[in-house]
Amino acid sequence: MTLFHKYYSRKLQFAADVLAALHGAGKKGLPEKTLQKLALRYGIQNPLCADLLKLLADADLLIWDQRSRAYYEEDNYIPPLPLSAAEKSYLQQILRLPQAELFLPPALAERLRTSAVPAWDEEIIQSLDAAGQPGNPKLTQPEFCLLLEAITRGCGISYRYCARSSKEAREGRAIPWRLEYSAYDNRWWIILYVPEEGRCVKAWLSNLSEIRLEFQITAPEKEILAARRKALAPEPVVLRVKPGETPQRTQNAMERCFLVLERQEFESTQLNPDGGATVRFRYYRYEENELLRQLLYLGPNIQVLAPHSLRTALLDLVNQALEQFKEL
Amino acid sequence: MSINPNSVKQYQMIRRYLSLIYLYGFFSREDFQDLLPESAASYDACISLIKDIYPEMHEGRYADSRKYLAVNRKDQQGDLDRLSNTFFLCSLADEELVNVLELLEEANCAPRNKNELANLFDERQSKSTVRRRLDELIDFGYLRQEKKKVAPTENRLRTLSEEELGQLCRYVRFCGNVTFPRVPARFLLRSIEREYLRRGTELPRRQLFQFLHSPDHDVMEEDLIFTLARAIREKRQVTVRMGGRYDPEPRTVMPFRLRVDRRLGRWYLLSMEAQPTIRRLSRLKSVELGAPMDAAVWTALREEVDACFRYSRFSGQIPENGPETVRVKLHFGEKSGLRNQFAREMRGGSIEQTPEGEIFVDTLNDPVELIPLLRSYSPWLEPEDRDSVLAERIRNDLLEYREFLTEEAEP
């Protein structure tokens, strides 16, 4: 099968959503605006949305009530579309991953598993991962789910943690904001907001234990985002992608630059008259060492124009490296 | 007004634009024309479609008054990018939409054979059309064949409790960012969302994760990946067309494996052409399934390709004198965290303990592949052979850095 398939067309998928939503709404029905909002998730705007709803009503698949300007479920209800073959196969594939043990209780994973559906064959796809992947963080599945629950609800947690300076575990109370995961080498961090200090901290997830929900600790999202912004370096990084010998080489260098720096907060990108490009982005100060390594990874075709502090730090590293690589 | 791409060709054009917008973030019409000169004429039509998927896409202006387009890569509320939403742009005629829904409705009432179902639609659809559509729906997974009858497929999501559905939803959201292929994850998430709708509740949308090393740009290639995976599974040849004006002729290749670079999210095809070849998938414009191959020939050629690239990551270079071994001393000293990070980032090779300290050893067809990794840790590494091509290349790069960094920065 192909993924760009007519049965994945937004028309069919939206129609299936509408029928499911009308079933969920029961006798209350759903106002026109709610369905229009649903349609926007597929990029379907009026008049296409209105045309589609009329089509379904004309085919007696749903009922339109002019007086209440709402849609209702027909008696001959069609259950939602089941999982397609590609979705089933994908589900079986992810149930084999070690991370499934973190997210899913064993009984649920077992119920979802089936040998009838083939997962993607490792004989066909070779994934060249980083060599030294650590395992899952040392949290139990219920503890991990508590963290996700706290992030979803926006409430705080209390926990015990080990600081670098001391082996003795300490008590902590904070609001978990996001879990950060490095897809390349399977590392986990947690970004916590400490309301008493008004700042965000990033910690190894493995350093946390004895996690408990604390519903009384809350903070508005705006306050957390403001604390995050405070951690940004004051000046944006300005990079120049040097034009290569051929347009293809320049494009490769640009692509690599964007992929390596993908998570940075990009502000602008511009192609230059000489065929190169200028890129501006913001970075978090506590990630400067990693950024410097990424710049070395990218090579001298990506030049740091600003800020001065980053240029100086990079020059120090380059000088240190030249000592190691100098000719004898 | 919304339109649908009516052909795969048109869709391919859109995905090329979207890939560029995704990769480079902000781009003007002139920039597109520079990068894709052959397709500049269709810029407006494609942008109107892209705006269907990214309605919040906004236009800005550079200081020199050129307009640019900008897209938020990640869904602000869902930590999933929406490149995969472009797969929903496939067209479906109104009439077919109604017919498919009616067919599903009838098939859900009770298992019936194809003829019985075809007779129900006698007036509006020919029997052969209904039968063909049933076959498509079975192939797609929306219906299943049970002996001679067509029956609805079991939907396991309906059997899950509210809490279990939430747990699965979070896991799929996570996997949608860290596994390949990714598009089916987005489809699966849509199905989970639909189950929430059926229950009259809402999918929790709060963002849970941030991801590092999780590029999504090759999501646009996943249709090609599915076709190639099928060709490999069925031991078939394929006809590929390359993008760009330099290589417009179709060529027949024998695909054997797909390889994914998890760090950059790039896909590669290992195949036999005139000789064993590794090719970036983004260079392919289209793939068509060809004739099946003799199983014995297929196995022999696959072994040849595997042997050729046993010591390759993503480089297609095949050295005359065999692979080369690289040995680099590690000097991380007290920076044990950095040493561990280096060990995590290695894709292959090993760290040997010797009386002189730790040595990283790797054997590759094309040692140049190691340059980015070794350069990024170069302040803490020392090549055993400083006269090697690898050491010389890294040294030259470092000298180039130094020359630029000691100059005054341009304003």
XYZ file of C-alpha atoms in Angstrom:
739
model
C 0.000 0.000 0.000
C 1.025 3.608 -0.332
C 0.657 6.300 2.296
C -0.549 8.924 -0.152
C -3.771 7.026 -0.613
C -7.337 8.111 -1.385
C -8.596 6.442 1.802
C -6.347 8.766 3.781
C -7.864 11.746 1.984
C -8.950 14.466 4.331
C -12.491 14.189 3.005
C -12.896 10.596 4.171
C -10.988 11.124 7.400
C -12.967 14.245 8.251
C -16.257 12.514 7.431
C -15.268 9.664 9.773
C -14.425 12.200 12.501
C -17.792 13.916 12.061
C -19.702 10.652 12.356
C -17.704 9.662 15.455
C -18.179 13.093 17.058
C -21.934 13.040 16.411
C -22.115 9.621 18.016
C -20.171 10.939 21.021
C -22.473 13.957 21.324
C -25.587 11.754 21.351
C -28.945 13.501 21.348
C -27.388 16.902 22.044
C -25.973 16.976 18.538
C -23.150 19.297 17.561
C -23.361 22.899 16.401
C -22.092 23.786 12.944
C -19.171 25.744 14.417
C -17.824 22.733 16.316
C -17.657 20.705 13.104
C -16.047 23.609 11.268
C -13.360 23.648 13.955
C -12.859 19.925 13.459
C -12.535 20.475 9.710
C -9.812 23.063 10.222
C -7.603 20.363 11.700
C -7.495 18.901 8.185
C -7.103 22.295 6.580
C -10.706 22.125 5.343
C -12.299 25.558 5.336
C -15.640 26.826 4.207
C -17.193 26.481 1.668
C -15.585 23.016 1.316
C -16.576 22.097 4.881
C -20.200 23.154 4.323
C -20.289 21.273 1.002
C -18.994 18.102 2.645
C -21.502 18.257 5.501
C -24.322 18.810 3.007
C -23.104 15.827 0.995
C -23.220 13.606 4.098
C -26.667 14.915 5.064
C -28.001 14.354 1.520
C -26.741 10.766 1.699
C -28.632 10.297 4.991
C -25.435 9.727 6.898
C -26.247 12.547 9.339
C -29.128 14.908 10.132
C -29.049 18.695 9.796
C -31.518 20.682 11.875
C -31.997 24.150 10.428
C -33.772 25.479 13.548
C -31.013 24.661 16.040
C -28.297 24.940 13.369
C -26.851 21.687 14.637
C -26.029 18.260 13.256
C -27.263 14.972 14.712
C -26.398 11.317 14.340
C -28.505 9.167 12.021
C -30.003 5.960 13.363
C -27.916 3.812 11.028
C -24.675 4.792 12.729
C -21.380 3.766 11.142
C -18.701 2.893 13.740
C -15.446 4.853 13.340
C -12.963 3.626 10.773
C -10.801 0.872 12.271
C -7.025 1.027 12.147
C -5.609 0.696 8.665
C -3.065 -2.015 7.847
C -0.237 0.549 8.066
C -1.391 1.728 11.514
C -1.719 -1.817 12.841
C 1.712 -2.718 11.557
C 3.180 0.437 13.115
C 1.522 -0.314 16.459
C 3.103 -3.770 16.515
C 6.458 -2.213 15.696
C 6.369 0.283 18.589
C 5.143 -2.326 21.072
C 8.503 -4.070 20.560
C 10.512 -1.015 21.636
C 12.040 -0.963 25.142
C 10.306 2.374 25.797
C 6.940 0.584 25.731
C 7.781 -0.668 29.230
C 7.938 2.922 30.462
C 4.690 4.104 28.940
C 2.391 1.101 29.025
C 1.405 -1.276 31.831
C 2.487 -4.814 30.838
C -1.107 -6.055 30.691
C -2.112 -3.350 28.202
C 0.932 -3.952 25.994
C 0.160 -7.661 25.999
C -3.461 -7.079 24.984
C -2.415 -4.868 22.090
C 0.171 -7.311 20.790
C -0.771 -9.655 17.999
C 1.309 -11.920 15.851
C -1.182 -11.691 12.981
C 0.105 -8.314 11.810
C 3.674 -8.066 10.528
C 5.754 -5.219 11.953
C 8.353 -3.463 9.827
C 11.048 -5.904 8.974
C 14.479 -5.169 10.425
C 15.881 -7.089 7.479
C 14.611 -4.308 5.232
C 15.362 -1.230 7.326
C 18.728 -0.812 8.994
C 18.726 1.900 11.603
C 22.242 3.075 12.379
C 21.899 4.230 15.950
C 24.405 5.650 18.325
C 26.522 2.861 19.788
C 26.303 3.398 23.514
C 22.631 3.735 24.152
C 21.733 3.714 27.828
C 18.516 2.011 28.843
C 15.325 3.578 30.111
C 15.594 5.935 33.117
C 15.487 4.229 36.488
C 11.825 5.007 37.026
C 9.031 2.520 37.328
C 6.206 2.645 34.776
C 3.738 4.052 37.361
C 6.246 6.764 38.387
C 6.842 7.693 34.773
C 3.079 7.867 34.168
C 2.753 10.118 37.237
C 5.183 12.539 35.634
C 3.207 12.559 32.378
C 0.037 13.026 34.380
C 1.535 16.029 36.199
C 2.610 17.623 32.893
C -0.816 17.016 31.369
C -2.613 18.535 34.351
C -0.078 21.329 34.853
C 0.351 20.458 38.519
C 3.434 20.002 40.670
C 5.333 17.042 42.073
C 7.501 16.311 45.057
C 10.483 14.047 44.553
C 13.880 13.040 45.803
C 16.979 13.764 43.739
C 20.719 13.337 43.809
C 22.734 16.491 43.193
C 26.149 16.284 41.514
C 27.893 17.717 44.571
C 26.482 15.261 47.066
C 25.548 11.611 47.128
C 22.840 12.230 49.677
C 19.344 12.418 48.172
C 17.412 15.655 48.777
C 13.742 16.590 48.681
C 12.465 18.745 45.830
C 9.153 20.338 44.830
C 8.545 21.714 41.351
C 6.240 21.737 38.354
C 7.364 19.384 35.579
C 7.058 21.300 32.314
C 8.375 18.918 29.626
C 10.278 15.691 29.310
C 13.208 16.063 26.946
C 14.393 13.084 24.951
C 17.353 12.657 22.677
C 16.127 10.409 19.904
C 19.650 9.675 18.703
C 21.132 8.248 21.902
C 18.075 7.571 24.060
C 18.739 10.016 26.894
C 16.013 11.524 29.073
C 15.879 14.822 30.937
C 13.135 16.670 32.700
C 12.573 20.416 32.601
C 11.200 21.570 35.930
C 9.877 24.955 36.960
C 10.616 25.868 40.571
C 7.969 28.492 41.470
C 9.712 29.577 44.698
C 12.841 30.504 42.742
C 11.079 31.624 39.560
C 13.445 29.584 37.385
C 13.541 26.470 35.240
C 16.032 23.667 35.817
C 16.941 20.758 33.575
C 17.781 17.463 35.285
C 18.630 13.912 34.284
C 15.449 11.951 34.651
C 17.374 9.092 36.246
C 18.318 11.370 39.164
C 14.687 11.637 40.305
C 12.913 9.123 42.510
C 9.934 8.787 44.871
C 7.737 11.009 42.701
C 4.364 12.107 44.107
C 1.729 14.402 42.644
C 1.227 17.694 44.504
C -1.967 19.240 43.201
C -1.573 22.444 45.225
C 1.612 23.463 43.357
C 0.636 25.295 40.193
C 1.801 28.202 38.074
C 0.433 29.803 34.926
C 2.061 28.646 31.671
C 3.007 32.266 30.939
C 5.115 32.401 34.098
C 6.966 29.214 33.091
C 7.573 30.470 29.556
C 8.920 33.756 30.926
C 11.333 31.790 33.124
C 12.398 29.761 30.064
C 13.050 32.934 28.085
C 15.304 34.224 30.860
C 17.620 31.283 30.167
C 18.109 32.331 26.525
C 21.414 33.943 25.594
C 20.908 37.702 25.216
C 22.251 37.926 21.675
C 21.181 35.753 18.747
C 23.706 33.542 17.021
C 24.352 34.636 13.440
C 25.785 31.991 11.133
C 26.884 32.248 7.537
C 26.641 29.210 5.322
C 29.476 29.631 2.836
C 28.610 29.062 -0.813
C 29.974 25.699 -1.968
C 31.683 24.807 -5.222
C 28.320 23.784 -6.659
C 24.714 24.793 -5.735
C 24.162 21.193 -4.624
C 27.021 21.419 -2.126
C 25.673 24.672 -0.727
C 22.256 23.114 -0.361
C 23.800 20.113 1.417
C 25.676 22.373 3.824
C 22.510 24.354 4.547
C 20.478 21.221 5.055
C 23.020 19.768 7.442
C 23.120 23.075 9.325
C 19.350 23.116 9.810
C 19.165 19.455 10.752
C 21.949 19.605 13.315
C 20.625 22.822 14.856
C 17.006 21.813 14.414
C 15.772 22.488 17.925
C 17.195 26.008 18.156
C 14.829 28.960 18.141
C 15.278 30.170 14.561
C 14.573 33.817 13.927
C 15.362 34.252 10.254
C 17.005 32.706 7.235
C 18.139 34.482 4.140
C 19.866 33.483 0.931
C 22.762 35.791 0.130
C 23.655 37.186 -3.306
C 26.842 35.058 -3.319
C 24.740 31.845 -3.114
C 25.317 31.267 0.603
C 22.873 31.972 3.394
C 22.633 33.779 6.717
C 20.855 32.150 9.632
C 19.900 33.668 12.992
C 18.702 31.768 16.046
C 18.581 31.940 19.834
C 20.010 29.302 22.168
C 19.823 28.409 25.845
C 22.924 29.433 27.772
C 23.159 26.135 29.580
C 23.477 24.377 26.214
C 26.460 26.414 25.014
C 28.955 23.559 25.278
C 26.770 21.330 23.150
C 26.236 24.122 20.640
C 29.998 24.560 20.327
C 30.394 20.857 19.602
C 27.623 21.071 17.026
C 29.414 23.958 15.320
C 32.608 21.891 15.190
C 30.545 18.989 13.836
C 29.238 21.169 11.007
C 32.702 22.233 9.877
C 34.189 25.494 8.679
C 31.621 25.959 5.910
C 29.331 27.245 8.644
C 30.876 30.430 10.016
C 29.933 32.058 13.307
C 29.527 35.791 12.764
C 28.091 36.617 16.198
C 27.978 36.796 19.179
C 31.552 37.641 20.039
C 31.512 35.452 23.172
C 30.633 32.371 21.111
C 33.375 33.141 18.574
C 35.910 33.415 21.385
C 34.774 30.153 23.000
C 34.923 28.372 19.634
C 38.398 29.769 18.942
C 39.614 28.420 22.309
C 38.357 24.958 21.387
C 39.872 25.155 17.910
C 43.269 26.109 19.363
C 43.043 23.233 21.841
C 42.177 20.842 19.005
C 45.018 22.104 16.796
C 47.448 21.160 19.576
C 46.143 17.589 19.348
C 46.145 17.471 15.564
C 49.327 19.449 14.798
C 51.894 17.955 12.432
C 54.873 16.373 14.147
C -10.744 28.231 -2.167
C -9.428 24.821 -1.230
C -8.336 22.462 -3.970
C -6.954 18.965 -3.907
C -3.887 17.777 -5.711
C -5.256 15.550 -8.410
C -2.130 13.662 -9.138
C 0.854 12.251 -7.370
C 2.993 14.493 -9.563
C 1.328 17.585 -8.146
C 1.700 16.196 -4.656
C 5.395 15.595 -5.219
C 5.787 19.238 -6.116
C 4.104 20.242 -2.871
C 6.321 18.027 -0.792
C 9.411 19.541 -2.379
C 8.214 23.003 -1.383
C 7.281 21.828 2.084
C 10.624 20.129 2.589
C 12.318 23.403 1.808
C 10.047 25.399 4.082
C 10.577 22.842 6.820
C 14.322 22.759 6.414
C 14.998 26.421 5.995
C 12.088 27.869 7.925
C 11.654 31.231 6.241
C 11.778 31.618 2.501
C 10.811 34.146 -0.106
C 9.474 33.454 -3.583
C 12.840 34.489 -5.032
C 14.638 32.045 -2.738
C 12.371 29.236 -3.960
C 13.086 30.194 -7.538
C 16.804 29.991 -6.820
C 16.522 26.564 -5.242
C 13.882 25.041 -7.515
C 14.172 26.966 -10.766
C 12.282 24.378 -12.779
C 9.144 24.693 -10.694
C 8.849 28.400 -10.035
C 5.781 28.742 -12.240
C 3.635 26.643 -9.915
C 4.664 28.441 -6.743
C 1.300 30.114 -6.134
C -0.783 26.971 -6.687
C 1.401 24.974 -4.328
C 1.432 27.665 -1.671
C -2.374 27.804 -1.654
C -2.427 24.071 -0.901
C 0.244 24.341 1.737
C -1.828 27.047 3.405
C -4.630 24.509 3.738
C -2.397 22.484 5.990
C -0.773 25.444 7.709
C -3.564 28.043 7.855
C -1.529 30.104 10.308
C 1.348 30.309 7.807
C 2.200 33.960 7.677
C 3.907 36.267 5.278
C 6.504 38.742 6.374
C 8.827 41.095 4.614
C 12.592 41.353 4.660
C 14.164 44.771 4.980
C 14.600 44.841 1.186
C 10.785 44.376 0.837
C 10.913 40.770 -0.425
C 8.086 38.694 1.027
C 8.773 35.488 2.891
C 6.658 32.624 4.192
C 7.007 31.172 7.642
C 5.669 28.009 9.210
C 5.712 26.803 12.782
C 7.247 23.388 12.431
C 5.750 21.879 15.529
C 2.114 21.841 16.408
C 2.011 24.340 19.260
C -0.237 22.105 21.297
C 0.765 18.673 20.293
C 4.560 18.222 19.915
C 3.944 16.713 16.486
C 4.909 18.398 13.308
C 2.286 18.590 10.620
C 4.287 17.694 7.561
C 2.546 14.357 7.629
C -0.807 16.137 7.320
C 0.075 16.695 3.692
C -0.650 13.020 3.157
C -4.301 13.889 3.802
C -4.228 16.081 0.685
C -4.864 13.094 -1.566
C -8.052 13.659 -3.521
C -11.262 11.638 -3.343
C -14.332 12.362 -5.484
C -17.541 13.264 -3.596
C -19.383 10.357 -5.151
C -16.720 7.879 -4.103
C -16.683 9.290 -0.577
C -20.391 8.595 -0.155
C -20.087 5.170 -1.776
C -17.241 4.141 0.512
C -19.139 5.261 3.628
C -22.293 3.457 2.496
C -20.282 0.333 1.774
C -18.696 0.448 5.237
C -22.139 0.992 6.742
C -23.537 -2.095 5.017
C -20.473 -4.225 5.767
C -20.755 -3.270 9.442
C -24.374 -4.479 9.640
C -23.518 -8.130 9.101
C -20.869 -10.197 7.303
C -21.947 -10.739 3.700
C -20.272 -11.993 0.587
C -19.155 -9.607 -2.111
C -22.035 -10.415 -4.433
C -24.629 -9.717 -1.758
C -23.021 -6.372 -1.043
C -22.726 -5.574 -4.759
C -26.443 -6.287 -5.242
C -27.323 -3.677 -2.614
C -25.812 -0.922 -4.743
C -27.028 -2.187 -8.098
C -28.765 1.012 -9.074
C -25.962 3.464 -8.440
C -22.749 1.450 -8.822
C -21.815 -1.382 -11.095
C -21.114 -4.728 -9.415
C -17.543 -4.704 -10.633
C -16.977 -1.262 -9.068
C -18.324 -2.427 -5.713
C -16.200 -5.573 -5.801
C -13.082 -3.584 -6.685
C -13.797 -1.132 -3.879
C -14.285 -3.969 -1.408
C -10.920 -5.408 -2.417
C -9.326 -2.005 -1.877
C -10.935 -1.645 1.557
C -9.779 -5.137 2.553
C -6.266 -4.399 1.301
C -6.271 -1.092 3.187
C -7.351 -2.806 6.399
C -10.760 -1.169 6.868
C -12.550 -4.463 6.114
C -11.466 -8.068 6.302
C -12.166 -11.218 4.360
C -13.606 -13.957 6.550
C -13.801 -17.079 4.431
C -16.102 -15.943 1.619
C -17.659 -13.082 3.566
C -16.608 -9.495 4.026
C -16.667 -8.420 7.670
C -15.747 -5.306 9.624
C -12.264 -5.225 11.099
C -12.022 -5.333 14.865
C -11.146 -1.946 16.306
C -9.048 -2.619 19.403
C -9.153 1.010 20.467
C -12.805 0.546 21.370
C -11.902 -2.096 23.938
C -9.582 0.197 25.882
C -10.591 1.998 29.045
C -10.305 5.782 29.217
C -7.038 5.483 31.154
C -5.584 2.914 28.758
C -6.493 5.039 25.752
C -4.672 7.969 27.383
C -1.586 5.835 28.014
C -1.535 4.591 24.437
C -2.071 8.111 23.131
C 0.971 9.425 25.026
C 3.094 6.549 23.796
C 2.117 7.072 20.162
C 2.819 10.802 20.503
C 6.271 9.922 21.799
C 6.957 7.296 19.131
C 5.725 9.621 16.383
C 8.837 11.694 17.058
C 11.467 9.062 17.599
C 10.742 6.155 15.285
C 10.904 5.686 11.542
C 8.675 5.628 9.544
C 6.686 8.415 11.160
C 3.627 9.050 9.035
C 1.762 5.915 10.257
C 2.209 7.247 13.818
C 0.370 10.409 12.842
C -2.378 8.331 11.219
C -2.622 6.185 14.339
C -2.901 9.276 16.494
C -5.775 10.460 14.308
C -7.530 7.146 14.919
C -7.020 7.543 18.669
C -8.392 11.064 18.488
C -11.412 9.724 16.626
C -11.974 7.202 19.421
C -11.994 10.103 21.888
C -14.593 11.836 19.701
C -16.721 8.696 19.625
C -16.700 8.661 23.420
C -17.685 12.332 23.549
C -14.397 13.330 25.182
C -11.364 15.235 23.980
C -7.825 14.154 23.256
C -5.462 15.743 25.813
C -3.435 18.227 23.793
C -0.924 19.592 26.238
C 2.629 19.239 24.961
C 4.549 16.645 26.951
C 7.893 16.271 25.248
C 10.760 18.125 23.652
C 12.944 16.165 21.303
C 16.594 16.368 20.385
C 17.981 14.805 17.224
C 14.521 14.207 15.903
C 14.430 15.668 12.407
C 11.224 15.178 10.511
C 12.027 16.407 7.046
C 12.187 12.962 5.464
C 8.559 12.389 6.437
C 7.920 13.618 2.915
C 9.830 10.658 1.498
C 7.852 8.006 3.346
C 5.643 7.161 0.419
C 8.788 6.230 -1.498
C 10.004 4.287 1.538
C 6.821 2.227 1.644
C 7.097 1.427 -2.063
C 10.758 0.471 -1.740
C 10.089 -1.664 1.362
C 7.421 -3.494 -0.577
C 9.755 -4.013 -3.532
C 12.414 -5.452 -1.207
C 9.900 -7.697 0.550
C 8.608 -8.984 -2.798
C 12.102 -9.189 -4.341
C 11.203 -6.865 -7.201
C 13.136 -4.430 -9.313
C 12.100 -0.779 -9.340
C 12.326 2.051 -11.822
C 13.527 5.227 -10.160
C 13.606 8.779 -11.416
C 16.012 11.273 -9.930
C 15.107 14.837 -9.167
C 16.881 17.664 -10.955
C 17.893 18.364 -14.464
C 21.205 16.501 -14.336
C 19.783 13.012 -14.171
C 16.336 13.005 -15.766
C 16.432 9.496 -17.308
C 14.629 6.690 -15.429
C 16.808 3.778 -14.406
C 16.126 0.261 -13.235
C 17.652 -0.712 -9.911
C 17.479 -3.708 -7.598
C 16.720 -2.482 -4.061
C 17.980 -4.572 -1.132
C 17.920 -2.478 2.021
C 16.868 0.877 3.398
C 19.192 2.537 5.867
C 18.256 5.424 8.116
C 20.612 7.936 9.667
C 18.880 8.595 12.962
C 20.991 11.617 13.752
C 19.984 13.602 10.687
C 16.809 11.700 9.809
C 18.053 10.900 6.329
C 17.137 7.744 4.450
C 19.397 5.811 2.080
C 18.750 3.046 -0.424
C 21.252 0.200 -0.805
C 20.838 -1.283 -4.236
C 22.522 -2.932 -7.178
C 22.794 -0.834 -10.303
C 25.813 -1.177 -12.581
C 27.600 -1.757 -9.248
C 26.554 -1.758 -5.582
C 25.229 1.711 -4.785
C 24.095 3.765 -1.778
C 21.779 6.609 -2.679
C 20.098 9.342 -0.617
C 16.354 8.904 -0.870
C 15.729 12.610 -1.110
C 17.472 12.479 -4.495
C 14.704 10.258 -5.831
C 11.697 11.839 -7.427
C 9.603 8.744 -7.935
C 9.740 4.954 -7.625
C 7.713 2.459 -9.639
C 7.493 -1.239 -8.859
C 8.957 -3.472 -11.549
C 9.240 -7.163 -12.310
C 10.012 -9.783 -9.623
C 13.505 -11.231 -9.673
C 14.680 -14.800 -9.520
C 15.052 -15.625 -5.803
C 18.526 -17.174 -6.135
C 19.852 -14.217 -8.151
C 18.253 -11.810 -5.690
C 19.903 -13.491 -2.687
C 23.310 -13.579 -4.372
C 23.139 -9.896 -5.333
C 21.967 -8.910 -1.872
C 24.934 -10.712 -0.332
C 27.219 -8.835 -2.717
C 25.705 -5.474 -1.764
C 25.849 -6.334 1.958
C 29.495 -7.361 1.660
C 30.344 -4.149 -0.172
C 28.783 -1.899 2.433
C 29.533 -3.873 5.595
C 32.082 -1.200 6.493
C 30.057 1.782 5.323
C 27.633 4.033 7.113
C 26.183 6.157 4.331
C 29.085 6.547 1.924
C 28.943 4.688 -1.363
C 32.719 4.638 -1.786
C 34.178 1.181 -2.442
C 37.971 1.262 -1.886
C 40.214 -0.895 -4.064
C 42.398 -1.955 -1.118
C 39.579 -2.742 1.272
C 38.425 -0.856 4.347
C 40.766 1.258 6.454
C 41.156 1.156 10.247
C 41.170 4.456 12.112
C 42.743 4.696 15.592
C 42.320 7.782 17.743
C 43.524 8.291 21.340
C 40.991 9.703 23.787
C 42.133 12.465 26.181
C 38.986 13.369 28.056
C 40.828 13.476 31.409
C 38.399 14.477 34.117
C 35.611 15.168 31.644
C 34.056 11.762 32.153
C 30.616 13.012 31.081
C 32.015 14.142 27.752
C 33.768 10.802 27.302
C 30.491 9.007 27.916
C 28.774 11.312 25.459
C 31.395 10.481 22.821
C 30.842 6.771 23.491
C 27.106 7.281 23.050
C 27.482 9.144 19.777
C 29.693 6.548 18.100
C 27.750 4.669 15.461
C 30.216 1.847 15.266
C 33.760 0.891 16.206
C 34.853 0.369 19.785
C 36.879 1.901 22.596
C 39.904 -0.224 23.465
C 41.678 -0.061 26.814
C 45.473 0.016 26.357
C 48.395 0.769 28.714
C 48.618 4.222 27.040
C 44.951 4.925 27.677
C 41.734 4.570 25.758
C 41.753 4.310 21.970
C 38.782 4.617 19.645
C 39.061 2.104 16.794
C 36.804 1.920 13.775
C 37.099 0.284 10.356
C 35.434 1.923 7.388
C 35.370 1.877 3.607
C 35.437 5.654 3.662
C 37.070 7.012 6.859
C 36.005 10.519 5.781
C 32.593 9.587 7.196
C 34.095 9.914 10.678
C 35.232 13.499 10.187
C 32.155 15.317 11.620
C 32.121 13.179 14.785
C 35.895 13.342 15.330
C 35.991 17.080 14.565
C 33.263 17.771 17.101
C 35.396 16.106 19.812
C 38.768 17.121 18.332
C 39.952 19.111 21.411
C 39.981 15.834 23.363
C 41.213 13.406 20.659
C 44.614 12.642 19.178
C 45.030 10.668 15.952
C 47.612 7.871 16.171
C 48.636 8.586 12.595
C 48.894 12.340 12.214
C 49.911 11.989 8.557
C 46.718 10.199 7.610
C 44.287 11.793 5.174
C 41.710 11.923 7.962
C 43.992 13.818 10.360
C 45.055 16.180 7.589
C 41.455 16.954 6.647
C 40.477 17.697 10.248
C 43.616 19.822 10.720
C 42.821 21.839 7.603
C 39.270 22.393 8.805
C 40.535 23.591 12.175
C 43.019 25.930 10.523
C 40.252 27.336 8.375
C 38.164 27.894 11.507
C 41.014 29.666 13.215
C 41.709 31.900 10.266
C 38.092 33.021 10.157
C 37.657 33.357 13.916
C 40.751 35.506 14.330
C 39.520 37.918 11.661
C 37.229 40.755 12.654
C 33.613 39.623 12.381
C 31.702 41.313 9.630
C 29.063 43.759 10.784
